Short mmCIF file of C-alpha atoms and ligand atoms in Angstrom, two decimals:
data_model
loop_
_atom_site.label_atom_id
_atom_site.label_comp_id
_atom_site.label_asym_id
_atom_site.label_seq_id
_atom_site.Cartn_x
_atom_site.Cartn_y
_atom_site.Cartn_z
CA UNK A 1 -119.82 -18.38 19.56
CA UNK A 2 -122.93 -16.97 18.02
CA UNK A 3 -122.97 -13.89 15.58
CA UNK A 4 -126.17 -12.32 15.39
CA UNK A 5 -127.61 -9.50 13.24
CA UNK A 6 -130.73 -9.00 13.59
CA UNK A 7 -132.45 -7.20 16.75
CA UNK A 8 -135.09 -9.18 17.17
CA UNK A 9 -132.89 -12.57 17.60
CA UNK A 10 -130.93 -10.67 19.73
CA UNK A 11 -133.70 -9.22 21.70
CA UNK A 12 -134.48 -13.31 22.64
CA UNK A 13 -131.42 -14.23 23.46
CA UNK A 14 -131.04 -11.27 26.04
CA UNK A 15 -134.52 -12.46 27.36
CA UNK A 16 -133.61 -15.81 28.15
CA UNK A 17 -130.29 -14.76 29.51
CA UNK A 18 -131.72 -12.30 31.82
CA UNK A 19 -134.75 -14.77 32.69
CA UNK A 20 -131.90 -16.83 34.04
CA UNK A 21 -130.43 -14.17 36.21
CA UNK A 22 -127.26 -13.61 34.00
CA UNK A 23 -125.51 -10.04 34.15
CA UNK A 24 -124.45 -8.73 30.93
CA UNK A 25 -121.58 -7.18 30.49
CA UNK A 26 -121.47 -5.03 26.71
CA UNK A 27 -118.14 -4.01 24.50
CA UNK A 28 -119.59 -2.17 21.87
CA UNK A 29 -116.87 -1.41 18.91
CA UNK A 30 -116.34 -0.90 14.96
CA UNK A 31 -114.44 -3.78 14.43
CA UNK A 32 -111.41 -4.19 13.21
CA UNK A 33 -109.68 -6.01 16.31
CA UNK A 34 -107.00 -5.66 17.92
CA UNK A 35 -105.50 -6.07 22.07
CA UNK A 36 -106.87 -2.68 22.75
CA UNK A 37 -110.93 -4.29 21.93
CA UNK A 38 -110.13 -7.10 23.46
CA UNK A 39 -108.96 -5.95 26.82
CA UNK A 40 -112.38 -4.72 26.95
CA UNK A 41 -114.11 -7.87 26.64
CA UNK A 42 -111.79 -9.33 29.41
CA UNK A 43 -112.53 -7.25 31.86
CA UNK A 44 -116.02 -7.71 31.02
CA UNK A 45 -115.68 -11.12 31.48
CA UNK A 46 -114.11 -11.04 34.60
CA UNK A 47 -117.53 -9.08 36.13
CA UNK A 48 -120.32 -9.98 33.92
CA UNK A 49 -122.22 -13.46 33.39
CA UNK A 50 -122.49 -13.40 29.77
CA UNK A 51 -120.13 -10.88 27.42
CA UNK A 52 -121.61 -9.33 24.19
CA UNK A 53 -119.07 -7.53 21.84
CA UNK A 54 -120.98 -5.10 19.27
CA UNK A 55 -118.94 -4.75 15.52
CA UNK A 56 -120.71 -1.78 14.05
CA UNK A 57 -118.79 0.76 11.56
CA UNK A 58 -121.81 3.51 12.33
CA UNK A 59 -122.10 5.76 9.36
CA UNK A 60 -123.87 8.42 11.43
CA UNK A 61 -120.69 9.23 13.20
CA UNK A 62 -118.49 10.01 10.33
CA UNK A 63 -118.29 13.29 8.09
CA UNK A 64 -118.74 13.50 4.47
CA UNK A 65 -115.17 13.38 3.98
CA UNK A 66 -114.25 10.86 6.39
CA UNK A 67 -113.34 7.38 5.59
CA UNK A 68 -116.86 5.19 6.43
CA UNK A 69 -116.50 3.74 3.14
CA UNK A 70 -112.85 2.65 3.55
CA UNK A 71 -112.88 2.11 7.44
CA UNK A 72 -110.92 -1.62 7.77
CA UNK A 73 -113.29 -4.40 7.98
CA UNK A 74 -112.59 -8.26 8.47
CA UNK A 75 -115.51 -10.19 10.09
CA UNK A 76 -113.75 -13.36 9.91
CA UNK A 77 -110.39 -12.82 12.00
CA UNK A 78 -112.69 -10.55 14.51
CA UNK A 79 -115.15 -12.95 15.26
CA UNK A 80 -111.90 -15.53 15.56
CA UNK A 81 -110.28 -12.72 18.13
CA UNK A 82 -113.38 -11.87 20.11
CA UNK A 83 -114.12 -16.11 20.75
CA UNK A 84 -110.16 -16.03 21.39
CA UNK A 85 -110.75 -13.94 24.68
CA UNK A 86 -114.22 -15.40 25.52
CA UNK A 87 -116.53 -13.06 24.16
CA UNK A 88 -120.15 -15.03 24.25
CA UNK A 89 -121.64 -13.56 21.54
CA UNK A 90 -120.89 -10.87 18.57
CA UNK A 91 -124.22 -8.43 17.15
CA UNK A 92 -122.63 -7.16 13.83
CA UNK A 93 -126.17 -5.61 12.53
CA UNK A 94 -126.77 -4.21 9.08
CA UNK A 95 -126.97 -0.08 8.48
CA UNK A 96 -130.39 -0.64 7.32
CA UNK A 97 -131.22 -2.99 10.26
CA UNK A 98 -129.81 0.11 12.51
CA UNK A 99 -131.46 2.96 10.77
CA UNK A 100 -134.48 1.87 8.52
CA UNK A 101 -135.77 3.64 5.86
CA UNK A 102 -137.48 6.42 7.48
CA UNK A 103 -135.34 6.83 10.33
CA UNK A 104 -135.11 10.44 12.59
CA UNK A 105 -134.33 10.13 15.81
CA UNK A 106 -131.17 11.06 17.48
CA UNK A 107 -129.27 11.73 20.95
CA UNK A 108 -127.37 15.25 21.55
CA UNK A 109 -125.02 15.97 24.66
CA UNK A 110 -124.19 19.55 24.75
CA UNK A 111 -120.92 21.51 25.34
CA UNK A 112 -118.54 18.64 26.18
CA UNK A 113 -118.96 17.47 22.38
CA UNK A 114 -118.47 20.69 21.05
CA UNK A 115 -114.70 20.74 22.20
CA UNK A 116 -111.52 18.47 21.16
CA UNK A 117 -112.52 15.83 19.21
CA UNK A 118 -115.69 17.47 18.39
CA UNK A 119 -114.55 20.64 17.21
CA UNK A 120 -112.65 19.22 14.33
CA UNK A 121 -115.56 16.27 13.70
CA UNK A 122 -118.80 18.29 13.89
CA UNK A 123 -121.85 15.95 14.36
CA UNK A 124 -119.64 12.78 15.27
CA UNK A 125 -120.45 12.80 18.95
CA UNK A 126 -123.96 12.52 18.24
CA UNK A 127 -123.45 10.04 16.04
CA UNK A 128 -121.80 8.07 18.67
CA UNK A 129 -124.21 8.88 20.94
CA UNK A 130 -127.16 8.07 19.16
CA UNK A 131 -125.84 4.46 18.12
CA UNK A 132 -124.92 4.28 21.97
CA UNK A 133 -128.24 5.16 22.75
CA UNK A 134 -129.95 2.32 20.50
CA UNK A 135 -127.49 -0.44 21.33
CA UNK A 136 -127.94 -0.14 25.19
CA UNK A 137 -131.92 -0.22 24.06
CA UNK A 138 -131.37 -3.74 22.49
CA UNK A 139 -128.72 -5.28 24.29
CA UNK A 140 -130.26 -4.12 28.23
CA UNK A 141 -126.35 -4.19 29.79
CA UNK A 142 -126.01 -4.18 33.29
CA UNK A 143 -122.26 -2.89 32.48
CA UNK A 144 -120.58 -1.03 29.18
CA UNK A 145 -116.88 -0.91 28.60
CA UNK A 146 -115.28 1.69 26.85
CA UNK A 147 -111.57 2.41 26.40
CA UNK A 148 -109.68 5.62 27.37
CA UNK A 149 -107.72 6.03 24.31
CA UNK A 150 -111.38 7.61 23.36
CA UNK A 151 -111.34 9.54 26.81
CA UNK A 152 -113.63 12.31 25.63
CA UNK A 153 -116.58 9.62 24.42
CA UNK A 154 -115.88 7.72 28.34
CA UNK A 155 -117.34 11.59 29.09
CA UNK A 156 -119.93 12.45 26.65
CA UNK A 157 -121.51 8.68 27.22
CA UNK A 158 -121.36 8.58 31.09
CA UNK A 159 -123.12 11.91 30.94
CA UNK A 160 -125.50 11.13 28.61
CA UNK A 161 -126.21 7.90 30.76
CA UNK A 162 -126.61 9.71 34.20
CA UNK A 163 -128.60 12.82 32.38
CA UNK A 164 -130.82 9.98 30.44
CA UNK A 165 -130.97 7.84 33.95
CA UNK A 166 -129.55 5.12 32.33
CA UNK A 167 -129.32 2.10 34.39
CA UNK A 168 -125.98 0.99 33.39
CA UNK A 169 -122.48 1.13 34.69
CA UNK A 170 -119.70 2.65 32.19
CA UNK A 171 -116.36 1.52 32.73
CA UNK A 172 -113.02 2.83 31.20
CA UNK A 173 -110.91 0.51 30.64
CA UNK A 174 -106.93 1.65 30.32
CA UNK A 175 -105.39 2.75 26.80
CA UNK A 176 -103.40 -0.53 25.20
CA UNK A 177 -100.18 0.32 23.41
CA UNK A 178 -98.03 -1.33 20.88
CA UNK A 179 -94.57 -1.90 22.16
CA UNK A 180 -92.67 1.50 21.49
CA UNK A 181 -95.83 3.33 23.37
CA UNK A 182 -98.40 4.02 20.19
CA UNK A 183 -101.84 3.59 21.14
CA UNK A 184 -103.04 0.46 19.76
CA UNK A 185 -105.72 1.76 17.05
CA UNK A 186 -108.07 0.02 13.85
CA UNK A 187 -106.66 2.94 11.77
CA UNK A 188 -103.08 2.32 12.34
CA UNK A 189 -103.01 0.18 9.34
CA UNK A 190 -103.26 3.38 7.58
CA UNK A 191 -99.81 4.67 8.06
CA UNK A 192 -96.79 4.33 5.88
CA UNK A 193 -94.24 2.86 7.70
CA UNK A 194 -91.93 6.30 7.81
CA UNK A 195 -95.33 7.27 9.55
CA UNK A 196 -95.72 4.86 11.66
CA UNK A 197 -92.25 5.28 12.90
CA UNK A 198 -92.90 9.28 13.76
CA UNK A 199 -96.25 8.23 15.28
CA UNK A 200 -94.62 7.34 18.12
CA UNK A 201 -93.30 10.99 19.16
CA UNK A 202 -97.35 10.90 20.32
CA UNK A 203 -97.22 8.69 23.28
CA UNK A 204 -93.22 10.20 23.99
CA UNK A 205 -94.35 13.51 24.20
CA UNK A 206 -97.51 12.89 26.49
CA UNK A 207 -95.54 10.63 28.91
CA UNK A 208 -92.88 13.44 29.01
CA UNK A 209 -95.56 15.98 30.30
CA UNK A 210 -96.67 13.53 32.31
CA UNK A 211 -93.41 13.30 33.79
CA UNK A 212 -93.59 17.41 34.04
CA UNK A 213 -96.37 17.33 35.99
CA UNK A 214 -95.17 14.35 38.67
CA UNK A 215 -91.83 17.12 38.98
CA UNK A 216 -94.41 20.19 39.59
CA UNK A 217 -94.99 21.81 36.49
CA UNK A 218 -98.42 23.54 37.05
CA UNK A 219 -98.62 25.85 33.92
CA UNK A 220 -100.73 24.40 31.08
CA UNK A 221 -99.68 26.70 28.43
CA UNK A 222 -96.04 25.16 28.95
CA UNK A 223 -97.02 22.40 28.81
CA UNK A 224 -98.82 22.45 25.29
CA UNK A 225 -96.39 24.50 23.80
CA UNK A 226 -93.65 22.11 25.07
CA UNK A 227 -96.22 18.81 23.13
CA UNK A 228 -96.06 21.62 20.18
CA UNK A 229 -92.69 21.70 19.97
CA UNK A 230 -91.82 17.97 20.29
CA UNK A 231 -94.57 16.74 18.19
CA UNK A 232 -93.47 19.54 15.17
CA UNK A 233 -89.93 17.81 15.41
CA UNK A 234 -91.42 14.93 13.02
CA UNK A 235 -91.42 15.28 9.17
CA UNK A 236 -95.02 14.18 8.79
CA UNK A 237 -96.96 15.39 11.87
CA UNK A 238 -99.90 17.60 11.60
CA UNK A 239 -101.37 18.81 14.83
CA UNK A 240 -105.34 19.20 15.21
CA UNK A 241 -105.08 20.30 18.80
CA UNK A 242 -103.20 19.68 21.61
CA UNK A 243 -105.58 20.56 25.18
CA UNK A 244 -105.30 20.45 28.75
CA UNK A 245 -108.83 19.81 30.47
CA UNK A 246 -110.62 19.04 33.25
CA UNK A 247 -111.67 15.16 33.17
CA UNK A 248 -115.51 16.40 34.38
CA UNK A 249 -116.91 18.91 31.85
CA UNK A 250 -113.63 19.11 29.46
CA UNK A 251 -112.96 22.93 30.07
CA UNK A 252 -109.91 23.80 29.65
CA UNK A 253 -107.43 24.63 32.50
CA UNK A 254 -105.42 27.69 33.59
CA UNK A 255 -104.17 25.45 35.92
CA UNK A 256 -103.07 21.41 36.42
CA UNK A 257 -105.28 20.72 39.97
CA UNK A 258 -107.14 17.33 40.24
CA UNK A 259 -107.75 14.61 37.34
CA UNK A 260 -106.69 16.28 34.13
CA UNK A 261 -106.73 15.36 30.36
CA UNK A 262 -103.93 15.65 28.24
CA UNK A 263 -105.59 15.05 24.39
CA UNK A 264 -103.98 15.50 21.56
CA UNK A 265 -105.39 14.57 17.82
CA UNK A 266 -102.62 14.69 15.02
CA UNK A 267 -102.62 13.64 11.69
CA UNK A 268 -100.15 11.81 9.58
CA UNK A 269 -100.79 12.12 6.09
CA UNK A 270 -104.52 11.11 5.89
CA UNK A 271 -104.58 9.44 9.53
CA UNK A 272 -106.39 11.46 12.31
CA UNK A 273 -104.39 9.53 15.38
CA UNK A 274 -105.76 10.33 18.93
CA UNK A 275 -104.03 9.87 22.16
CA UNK A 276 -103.88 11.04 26.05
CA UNK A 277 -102.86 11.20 29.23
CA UNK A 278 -105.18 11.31 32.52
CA UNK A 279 -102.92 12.52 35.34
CA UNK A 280 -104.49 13.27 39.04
CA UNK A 281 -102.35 16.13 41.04
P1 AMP B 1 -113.54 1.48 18.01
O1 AMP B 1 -113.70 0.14 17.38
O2 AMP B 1 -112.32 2.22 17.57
O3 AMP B 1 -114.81 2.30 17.96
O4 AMP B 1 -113.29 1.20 19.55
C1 AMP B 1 -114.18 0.42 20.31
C2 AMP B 1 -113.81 0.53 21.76
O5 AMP B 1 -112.47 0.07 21.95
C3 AMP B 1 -113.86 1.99 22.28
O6 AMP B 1 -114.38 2.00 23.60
C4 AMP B 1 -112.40 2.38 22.27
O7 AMP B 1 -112.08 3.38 23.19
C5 AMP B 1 -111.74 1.06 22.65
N1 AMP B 1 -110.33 1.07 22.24
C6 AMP B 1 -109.85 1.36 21.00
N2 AMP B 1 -108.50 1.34 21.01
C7 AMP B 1 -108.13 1.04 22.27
C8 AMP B 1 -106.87 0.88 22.93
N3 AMP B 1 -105.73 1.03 22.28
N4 AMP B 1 -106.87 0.58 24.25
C9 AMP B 1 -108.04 0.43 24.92
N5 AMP B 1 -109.26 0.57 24.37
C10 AMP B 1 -109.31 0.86 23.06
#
């Protein structure tokens, strides 16, 4: 399997596979594998000709005091992982072969990445966004596969696609969880194992409301406080927010109707975990 970093090689490679009538199918990530990333690239392989897997740690969509610098990195065992599951080809680019000396141009959806995720991490959305942006501009995909564990940036990209007329299909691809139910994440190797162990009280408490919901609780306000309360039962949990949404435009509900979001962000120690729930009533 090829790894490529430069734009221009990879630029001729997509020529001549799309001068042969290939589809490609694009898994753009940060690296750091694990069975959640490679799902991804399986289902991609399953509908596309030819799979490209993007490892990228973008500095644009981390704060100041976020952890770019420290963000896990191991090149070696990914690009071992990603051949593992079929993956035809990895772009792991350069920051200055992304953003040049010089560089200014950048991609803002409003609203929807003001809320949740990006209330707490101003400016990351458009981080993600603009990287997006750029790597559907050099890899062409006919398809782009994103998980749900990062529900809110399925959103914010598939609107930014259909407002931009993007000609590519997003698919979200279901959440992959460790064993006891945590969602399978590069930044798990962050926790201590005591909060490891209470990270799990995450996917518990979502699958509980879940459950709620499937028995007829239609009152988001119990609901949350009812997260609250289970999640503040563990030593080490912080909450950022706990919200009940609409899966279309993120605005929060006065009441469950539809495909709702359940998001949560809560840190342990240091670690910012995410996780969710998408339940249709
Ligand atoms: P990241 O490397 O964290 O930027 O993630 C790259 C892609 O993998 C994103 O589309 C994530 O949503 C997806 N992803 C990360 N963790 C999981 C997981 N546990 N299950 C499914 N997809 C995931």
């Amino acid at each position: 399997m090829r790894v490529i970093e430069r734009i221009s090689d990879l630029k001729a490679v997509i020529r001549s596979q799309k001068a042969s009538g290939k589809t490609i199918g694009f898994v753009p990530t940060m690296g750091y594998l694990h069975e959640g990333h490679l799902s991804l690239v399986k289902a991609s392989r399953e509908e596309n000709d030819f799979t490209i897997m993007s490892i990228f740690v973008n500095p644009t969509q981390f704060g100041p005091n976020e952890d770019f610098e420290k963000y896990p990195r191991n090149m070696e065992k990914d690009t071992s992982l990603a051949e593992s599951v079929g993956a035809d080809l990895i772009f792991s680019p350069s920051v200055s072969e992304m953003y040049p000396e010089g560089y200014k141009t950048y991609v803002d959806v409003e609203k929807i990445t003001e809320v949740l995720c990006g209330k707490s991490r101003p400016g990351h959305f458009k981080g993600v966004t603009t990287v997006v942006t750029k790597l559907f501009n050099i890899v062409e995909p006919d398809k782009a596969y994103f998980g749900q564990k990062d529900a809110q940036q399925v959103v914010v990209i598939s609107k930014m696609v259909k407002d931009l007329n993007m000609n590519i299909e997003i698919v979200m691809c279901p959440i992959v969880r460790e064993s006891d139910g945590l969602a399978m994440s590069s930044r798990n190797t962050y926790l201590s194992m005591g909060e490891r162990q209470e990270a799990v009280i995450l996917s518990k408490s979502l699958f509980e409301a879940e459950e709620k919901i499937k028995n007829g609780e239609r009152d988001p306000e119990l609901l949350i406080s009812f997260l609250r309360q289970k999640i503040e039962t563990v030593n080490f949990a912080k909450i950022d927010y706990i919200e009940i949404t609409d899966m279309a435009n993120l605005n929060k509900l006065e009441e469950i109707h539809g495909k709702i979001l359940i998001a949560l962000a809560v840190k342990f120690g240091k670690t910012r975990l995410i996780d969710n729930v998408i339940v249709e009533v």
